[in-house]
Coordinates of C-alpha atoms in Angstrom, one line a residue:
M1 CA 0.0 0.0 0.0
K2 CA 1.1 3.5 -0.7
N3 CA 2.3 5.5 2.2
L4 CA -0.5 7.9 3.3
S5 CA 1.8 10.9 3.7
Y6 CA 3.1 10.6 0.2
A7 CA -0.4 10.1 -1.1
V8 CA -1.7 13.2 0.6
Q9 CA 1.2 15.2 -0.6
F10 CA 0.7 14.1 -4.1
F11 CA -3.0 14.9 -4.2
F12 CA -2.6 18.3 -2.8
L13 CA 0.3 19.1 -5.1
L14 CA -2.2 18.5 -7.9
I15 CA -4.8 20.6 -6.1
S16 CA -2.3 23.5 -5.7
L17 CA -1.5 23.7 -9.4
T18 CA -3.5 26.5 -11.1
L19 CA -4.0 26.1 -14.8
F20 CA -4.6 29.3 -16.8
A21 CA -6.5 29.5 -20.1
S22 CA -4.3 28.6 -23.0
C23 CA -5.5 28.4 -26.5
E24 CA -3.3 27.5 -29.4
D25 CA -6.1 28.4 -31.8
A26 CA -9.6 29.7 -31.4
C27 CA -11.3 26.3 -30.9
E28 CA -9.2 24.1 -28.6
V29 CA -9.9 23.7 -24.9
T30 CA -7.8 21.2 -22.9
Q31 CA -9.2 19.3 -19.9
T32 CA -7.1 16.9 -17.9
Y33 CA -8.8 14.1 -16.0
Y34 CA -7.1 12.3 -13.2
Y35 CA -8.8 8.9 -13.2
F36 CA -8.7 6.9 -10.0
E37 CA -9.5 3.2 -10.2
P38 CA -10.1 1.1 -7.1
V39 CA -7.6 -1.7 -6.3
Y40 CA -9.6 -4.6 -4.9
E41 CA -8.5 -7.4 -2.6
D42 CA -10.4 -10.5 -1.3
I43 CA -11.9 -9.6 2.1
E44 CA -11.1 -12.9 3.6
K45 CA -7.5 -12.8 2.3
V46 CA -7.1 -9.4 4.0
R47 CA -8.5 -10.7 7.2
S48 CA -6.2 -13.8 7.2
S49 CA -3.1 -11.6 6.5
V50 CA -2.7 -10.6 10.2
K51 CA 0.4 -12.3 11.5
L52 CA 3.5 -11.8 13.8
D53 CA 6.7 -11.2 11.8
Q54 CA 10.3 -10.6 12.7
P55 CA 11.3 -7.0 13.4
R56 CA 11.8 -5.0 10.2
P57 CA 13.0 -1.5 9.3
I58 CA 10.5 1.3 10.0
K59 CA 9.2 3.0 6.8
A60 CA 6.9 5.5 8.4
L61 CA 5.2 6.3 11.7
G62 CA 1.6 7.3 12.5
K63 CA 0.6 6.6 16.1
I64 CA 2.6 6.0 19.3
Y65 CA 1.4 3.9 22.3
Y66 CA 3.2 2.9 25.5
K67 CA 2.3 0.0 27.7
D68 CA 4.2 -1.8 30.4
Q69 CA 7.6 -0.6 29.3
Y70 CA 6.9 -1.5 25.6
L71 CA 6.3 0.9 22.8
Y72 CA 3.9 0.0 20.1
L73 CA 4.4 2.1 17.0
N74 CA 1.9 2.2 14.2
E75 CA 3.2 2.1 10.6
P76 CA 0.2 3.6 8.7
G77 CA -1.7 1.0 6.7
E78 CA 0.9 -1.8 7.5
G79 CA 0.9 -2.8 11.2
I80 CA 2.6 -2.2 14.5
H81 CA 6.3 -2.3 15.5
V82 CA 6.8 -3.8 19.0
I83 CA 9.8 -2.2 20.8
D84 CA 11.2 -3.2 24.2
N85 CA 11.7 0.1 25.9
R86 CA 12.7 -1.0 29.4
N87 CA 15.9 0.9 28.8
P88 CA 15.0 4.1 26.9
S89 CA 18.6 4.6 26.2
S90 CA 18.7 1.4 24.2
P91 CA 15.3 0.5 22.8
I92 CA 15.2 -2.9 21.0
Q93 CA 12.8 -3.8 18.1
K94 CA 11.3 -7.2 19.0
A95 CA 8.7 -7.9 16.4
F96 CA 6.3 -6.5 13.8
I97 CA 2.6 -7.3 13.8
T98 CA 1.4 -7.2 10.2
I99 CA -2.1 -5.7 10.2
P100 CA -3.4 -4.6 6.8
G101 CA -5.2 -1.2 7.0
N102 CA -4.0 -0.4 10.5
Y103 CA -4.0 3.2 11.7
S104 CA -5.0 3.1 15.4
L105 CA -4.3 1.1 18.6
A106 CA -4.8 1.0 22.4
A107 CA -4.2 -1.6 25.1
K108 CA -5.5 -2.7 28.4
G109 CA -4.2 -5.5 30.6
N110 CA -2.7 -8.1 28.3
T111 CA -4.8 -7.1 25.3
L112 CA -3.9 -4.8 22.4
Y113 CA -6.7 -3.5 20.2
A114 CA -6.1 -2.3 16.7
N115 CA -8.1 -1.7 13.6
S116 CA -7.7 -3.5 10.4
Y117 CA -9.6 -1.4 7.9
M118 CA -13.2 -1.8 9.1
D119 CA -12.5 -4.5 11.6
L120 CA -11.5 -4.3 15.3
V121 CA -8.8 -6.9 16.1
S122 CA -7.7 -7.9 19.6
F123 CA -4.2 -9.4 20.4
D124 CA -2.7 -11.2 23.4
I125 CA 0.4 -9.2 24.4
S126 CA 1.1 -11.0 27.7
N127 CA 4.4 -11.9 25.9
P128 CA 5.1 -8.8 23.6
Q129 CA 7.6 -10.8 21.7
N130 CA 5.0 -13.5 20.8
V131 CA 1.8 -11.6 20.1
T132 CA -1.1 -13.7 19.0
E133 CA -4.5 -12.7 17.6
L134 CA -7.4 -13.3 19.9
N135 CA -10.6 -12.1 18.3
R136 CA -12.0 -9.9 15.6
L137 CA -15.2 -7.8 15.3
N138 CA -16.1 -7.4 11.7
D139 CA -17.4 -4.3 10.0
V140 CA -17.1 -2.0 13.0
F141 CA -15.5 1.1 11.4
M142 CA -17.4 1.5 8.2
N143 CA -16.0 5.0 7.7
Y144 CA -12.7 4.5 9.4
S145 CA -9.5 5.0 7.4
P146 CA -7.6 7.8 5.7
Y147 CA -9.6 6.9 2.6
S148 CA -12.9 7.3 4.3
S149 CA -15.9 5.4 3.0
Y150 CA -14.1 4.5 -0.3
F151 CA -12.4 1.7 1.5
N152 CA -15.7 0.1 2.2
Q153 CA -17.0 -0.3 -1.3
T154 CA -17.2 -4.0 -1.8
N155 CA -17.5 -6.1 -5.0
S156 CA -18.4 -9.7 -4.7
G157 CA -16.5 -10.4 -1.5
R158 CA -13.7 -8.0 -2.3
M159 CA -12.8 -4.6 -0.8
V160 CA -11.0 -1.5 -1.9
V161 CA -7.5 -1.5 -0.4
D162 CA -5.9 1.2 -2.6
W163 CA -6.3 3.5 -5.6
S164 CA -4.4 3.7 -8.8
Y165 CA -4.4 6.8 -11.0
K166 CA -3.8 7.9 -14.5
P167 CA -4.1 11.3 -16.2
E168 CA -6.2 11.5 -19.3
V169 CA -6.1 14.6 -21.5
V170 CA -9.1 15.5 -23.6
I171 CA -9.1 18.3 -26.2
N172 CA -12.6 19.7 -26.9
D173 CA -13.5 21.7 -30.0
S174 CA -15.3 24.9 -29.0
E175 CA -15.0 28.6 -29.0
C176 CA -12.1 29.6 -26.8
E177 CA -13.7 32.7 -25.2
G178 CA -15.4 31.8 -22.0
F179 CA -13.6 28.5 -21.6
Y180 CA -10.5 27.6 -19.6
N181 CA -8.2 24.6 -19.1
Q182 CA -9.1 22.6 -16.1
D183 CA -8.2 19.6 -14.0
M184 CA -10.8 17.2 -12.8
F185 CA -10.6 14.0 -10.6
L186 CA -12.5 10.8 -11.2
W187 CA -13.0 8.0 -8.7
G188 CA -13.7 4.7 -10.3
G189 CA -15.5 6.3 -13.2
G190 CA -17.3 9.0 -11.3
F191 CA -16.4 12.7 -10.7
A192 CA -15.2 14.1 -7.4
T193 CA -14.3 17.7 -6.7
T194 CA -10.9 18.5 -5.2
M195 CA -12.6 19.4 -1.9
E196 CA -14.4 16.1 -1.8
M197 CA -11.1 14.4 -2.2
A198 CA -9.6 16.4 0.6
A199 CA -12.4 15.6 2.9
N200 CA -11.7 11.9 2.5
F201 CA -8.1 12.1 3.7
S202 CA -8.8 12.9 7.3
S203 CA -6.1 13.0 10.0
D204 CA -5.9 11.0 12.9
G205 CA -5.5 12.5 16.5
G206 CA -4.4 11.3 22.4
G207 CA -4.7 10.4 25.9
R208 CA -3.8 9.3 29.3
N209 CA -5.7 6.2 30.2
T210 CA -6.9 4.7 33.4
A211 CA -5.3 1.9 35.5
S212 CA -4.1 -1.1 33.6
A213 CA -4.5 0.7 30.3
G214 CA -1.6 2.1 28.4
T215 CA -0.8 5.7 27.3
G216 CA -1.3 7.1 23.8
G217 CA -0.1 10.3 22.1
S218 CA -2.1 13.4 21.5
M219 CA -3.0 12.3 18.0
A220 CA -4.8 9.1 19.2
T221 CA -8.1 8.0 17.7
F222 CA -8.4 5.0 20.1
T223 CA -8.5 5.4 23.9
I224 CA -9.7 3.3 26.8
Y225 CA -11.6 4.3 30.0
E226 CA -12.4 1.6 32.5
D227 CA -14.2 -1.2 30.6
Y228 CA -14.7 0.6 27.3
L229 CA -12.7 1.2 24.2
Y230 CA -13.6 4.4 22.4
A231 CA -12.7 4.9 18.8
I232 CA -13.3 7.7 16.2
D233 CA -15.1 6.7 13.1
Q234 CA -15.3 9.9 11.0
S235 CA -18.2 11.6 12.8
D236 CA -19.1 8.9 15.4
L237 CA -17.6 7.7 18.6
I238 CA -17.7 3.9 18.6
L239 CA -17.9 2.2 22.0
A240 CA -16.7 -1.4 22.5
D241 CA -17.3 -3.2 25.8
I242 CA -14.0 -4.7 26.8
S243 CA -15.0 -6.0 30.3
N244 CA -14.0 -9.3 28.8
E245 CA -10.6 -8.1 27.5
N246 CA -10.1 -11.1 25.2
S247 CA -13.5 -10.8 23.6
P248 CA -14.6 -7.2 23.0
A249 CA -18.3 -6.6 22.1
L250 CA -19.7 -3.7 20.1
H251 CA -21.7 -1.6 22.5
S252 CA -23.0 1.6 20.8
K253 CA -22.3 4.4 18.4
V254 CA -22.5 8.1 19.4
F255 CA -22.8 10.8 16.8
I256 CA -20.4 13.6 17.8
G257 CA -20.0 15.8 14.7
W258 CA -18.2 15.9 11.4
G259 CA -14.4 16.4 11.5
I260 CA -13.7 14.8 14.8
E261 CA -10.0 13.8 15.0
T262 CA -8.5 13.1 18.4
L263 CA -9.4 11.6 21.8
F264 CA -8.0 12.5 25.2
P265 CA -9.4 11.1 28.5
H266 CA -8.8 13.2 31.6
L267 CA -10.2 11.9 34.9
D268 CA -13.9 11.1 34.1
K269 CA -14.1 13.5 31.2
L270 CA -13.4 12.9 27.5
F271 CA -11.9 15.7 25.3
I272 CA -12.5 15.3 21.6
G273 CA -10.5 17.4 19.2
A274 CA -12.3 18.4 16.0
N275 CA -11.7 20.5 12.9
D276 CA -13.8 23.3 14.3
G277 CA -13.3 23.0 18.1
M278 CA -13.0 20.9 21.2
Y279 CA -15.9 18.8 22.5
I280 CA -16.1 18.0 26.2
Y281 CA -18.1 14.9 27.3
D282 CA -18.9 13.6 30.8
N283 CA -17.6 10.1 31.0
S284 CA -18.5 9.2 34.6
T285 CA -20.8 6.6 33.2
P286 CA -18.4 5.0 30.7
S287 CA -21.0 3.2 28.7
D288 CA -22.9 6.5 28.1
P289 CA -20.7 9.5 27.5
T290 CA -22.8 12.7 27.6
F291 CA -22.2 16.1 26.0
I292 CA -21.2 19.0 28.3
S293 CA -20.0 21.7 26.0
K294 CA -18.0 22.7 23.0
Y295 CA -15.2 25.2 22.6
I296 CA -15.2 26.6 19.0
H297 CA -12.2 27.8 17.1
V298 CA -11.4 28.5 13.4
N299 CA -11.4 25.5 11.1
S300 CA -8.1 23.7 11.7
C301 CA -6.5 20.4 12.7
D302 CA -6.8 20.1 16.4
P303 CA -5.3 17.7 18.9
V304 CA -5.8 18.5 22.6
V305 CA -4.2 17.5 25.9
V306 CA -5.4 18.5 29.4
Q307 CA -3.8 19.2 32.8
G308 CA -5.5 20.7 35.7
D309 CA -7.8 23.5 34.7
Y310 CA -6.4 24.0 31.3
A311 CA -6.7 22.3 27.9
Y312 CA -3.8 22.9 25.5
V313 CA -4.9 22.9 21.9
T314 CA -2.7 23.1 18.8
L315 CA -4.3 24.5 15.6
R316 CA -2.6 23.6 12.4
S317 CA -3.1 24.6 8.8
G318 CA -3.0 21.7 6.5
T319 CA -4.5 20.2 3.4
E320 CA -6.8 17.8 5.2
C321 CA -8.1 20.6 7.5
S322 CA -8.6 23.5 5.1
G323 CA -7.5 25.9 7.8
F324 CA -4.8 28.6 7.9
S325 CA -4.1 29.1 11.7
N326 CA -0.9 27.8 13.2
Q327 CA -1.0 28.4 17.0
L328 CA -1.2 27.1 20.5
E329 CA -4.4 27.9 22.3
I330 CA -4.8 27.5 26.1
V331 CA -8.4 27.1 27.2
N332 CA -9.6 27.5 30.8
I333 CA -11.8 24.6 31.6
S334 CA -12.4 25.2 35.3
D335 CA -16.0 25.6 34.3
L336 CA -16.5 22.7 31.9
K337 CA -19.8 24.2 30.7
N338 CA -18.2 27.4 29.7
P339 CA -14.6 26.9 28.4
K340 CA -12.8 30.2 27.7
I341 CA -9.7 31.1 25.8
E342 CA -6.9 32.1 28.2
A343 CA -3.8 32.6 25.9
V344 CA -2.8 32.2 22.3
Y345 CA 0.8 31.7 21.0
P346 CA 1.8 31.6 17.3
M347 CA 3.5 28.4 16.0
Y348 CA 4.9 27.3 12.7
N349 CA 2.8 24.1 11.9
P350 CA 2.0 22.3 15.2
H351 CA 1.0 18.7 15.2
G352 CA 1.0 16.7 18.5
L353 CA 1.7 18.0 21.9
G354 CA 2.1 16.8 25.5
I355 CA 2.4 18.3 29.0
D356 CA 3.9 17.0 32.2
G357 CA 4.0 19.4 35.2
D358 CA 5.7 22.6 33.9
A359 CA 7.1 20.9 30.8
L360 CA 5.1 21.5 27.6
F361 CA 6.2 19.7 24.4
I362 CA 5.1 21.0 21.0
C363 CA 5.7 19.0 17.8
D364 CA 5.9 22.0 15.5
G365 CA 6.2 20.1 12.2
T366 CA 9.3 21.0 10.2
A367 CA 10.2 23.6 12.9
G368 CA 11.0 20.6 15.1
L369 CA 10.3 19.7 18.7
K370 CA 9.9 22.7 21.0
I371 CA 10.1 22.4 24.8
Y372 CA 8.6 25.2 27.0
N373 CA 8.4 25.9 30.7
A374 CA 4.6 26.3 31.0
G375 CA 4.6 27.2 34.7
D376 CA 3.1 30.6 33.8
I377 CA 0.6 30.0 31.0
H378 CA 0.7 33.8 30.1
S379 CA 4.4 33.8 29.3
I380 CA 5.0 30.5 27.6
S381 CA 6.6 32.1 24.5
D382 CA 9.2 33.7 26.7
N383 CA 10.2 30.4 28.2
L384 CA 11.4 28.2 25.4
L385 CA 13.8 25.7 27.0
N386 CA 15.0 23.9 23.9
Q387 CA 14.2 23.4 20.2
Y388 CA 15.3 20.5 18.1
S389 CA 14.9 21.9 14.6
N390 CA 16.6 19.1 12.7
I391 CA 13.6 16.8 13.0
H392 CA 10.0 16.9 11.7
A393 CA 8.1 16.2 14.9
L394 CA 4.7 14.6 14.8
D395 CA 3.6 13.4 18.3
V396 CA 4.9 12.7 21.8
I397 CA 4.2 10.9 25.1
P398 CA 5.9 12.5 28.1
L399 CA 6.0 10.0 31.0
N400 CA 8.2 9.5 34.0
D401 CA 10.7 12.1 32.9
V402 CA 11.2 10.4 29.5
L403 CA 9.8 12.0 26.3
M404 CA 9.0 9.5 23.6
M405 CA 8.6 11.3 20.3
I406 CA 7.9 10.2 16.8
G407 CA 8.6 12.2 13.7
E408 CA 9.3 11.8 10.0
K409 CA 12.8 10.7 10.8
G410 CA 11.9 8.1 13.4
L411 CA 11.6 7.5 17.1
F412 CA 13.5 9.9 19.5
Q413 CA 13.6 9.7 23.3
Y414 CA 14.7 12.4 25.7
D415 CA 15.5 12.7 29.4
Y416 CA 13.7 15.8 30.7
S417 CA 14.2 15.1 34.5
D418 CA 16.3 18.3 34.5
L419 CA 14.5 20.9 32.3
D420 CA 17.7 23.0 32.2
N421 CA 19.7 20.0 30.8
I422 CA 17.4 17.9 28.5
Q423 CA 19.3 15.0 27.1
L424 CA 18.8 12.9 24.0
L425 CA 18.7 9.2 25.1
S426 CA 18.2 7.3 21.9
S427 CA 16.8 7.1 18.4
I428 CA 15.5 4.5 15.9
L429 CA 15.6 6.1 12.5
I430 CA 13.3 5.4 9.6
S431 CA 15.0 3.4 6.9
K432 CA 15.4 5.4 3.7
N433 CA 15.9 2.1 1.8
A434 CA 12.8 0.3 3.1
N435 CA 10.4 -0.5 0.3

């Protein structure tokens, strides 16, 4: 499968091209069609492809998850790298779980949960070096994937697992005046506007979990609270009952709103990042999360983390979000029914973020990892402790004085026990030669 980041970059490179009218004579108008054909695979073959493999070079990173001194790193669309992180100065790749169509994960007890396209798959991780599949719930995430509902078109027991494209140039005879050259996109024989294409390449977005569950990054779309797994499915929150950890059961589906991206549990509340704001839900009854309020901001990609009375929200311009703001917003949530903006700081292109005590970590895209002292939320920009600008930072988990960060270059870990002397502990780099 094509790497998602490359696919998105390609599509929006096409979108960004502006074609001006150009007529060699008075009666030729050129139209270029980019025709996308579905690539099908047998559904049962996809479902039987899940397996434990030997460790392999990392080609790309999407999600990060920490559980019982092991890191589980999602490689978008491919599966999960299992890394022994008992010594963060020397992490060891132990295995790779091949999971076609995997983009999200979470774990509780000895069970890891991950999506495989539209299915929810559970794994026994009691021995992280010998992971085994336990169970599978079919057809849970009918809109869940970077390719949205297009993945779920079926054809006689087959499913769409990719798209191939080809340009087709058509020259029409007509009067030149009033016409212009244009690009159009076709999906499997039908037309789709560029905005429709953009809407179907949604980003994914994390959380601190309750006892016996692991810890996800701020870009998480799976999270766990008590006996329930929560998962984003485009506009819905999917609830799976995991009271029997080895055999999850689909519980319910809650409509939240279009453009929801990330999940972050805090105490008995659930904070949901969306394109246009932050939703706050009461989760004191885990089987029935209820709406409390919504903080609205300009349209933008929006992960959120929470500490104390404040929610920290990064807004990022980007092709999948159609926004133009790049900033950190700090929202006062002391009154959950009436969240209010407290401070705003400009950023370059922020992605994930994390906070631990006074240490605030911002993954500012190509501007790198930024570490601030956030003891005074009104003077954060004056308290930049360090900036690692040689990496494209994506997401972080700060835990027990160790920052675990993923970026376009790989996994990086830092010791921040002394904020005045932050140290790089280790890195596992993405292989440029991996195919």
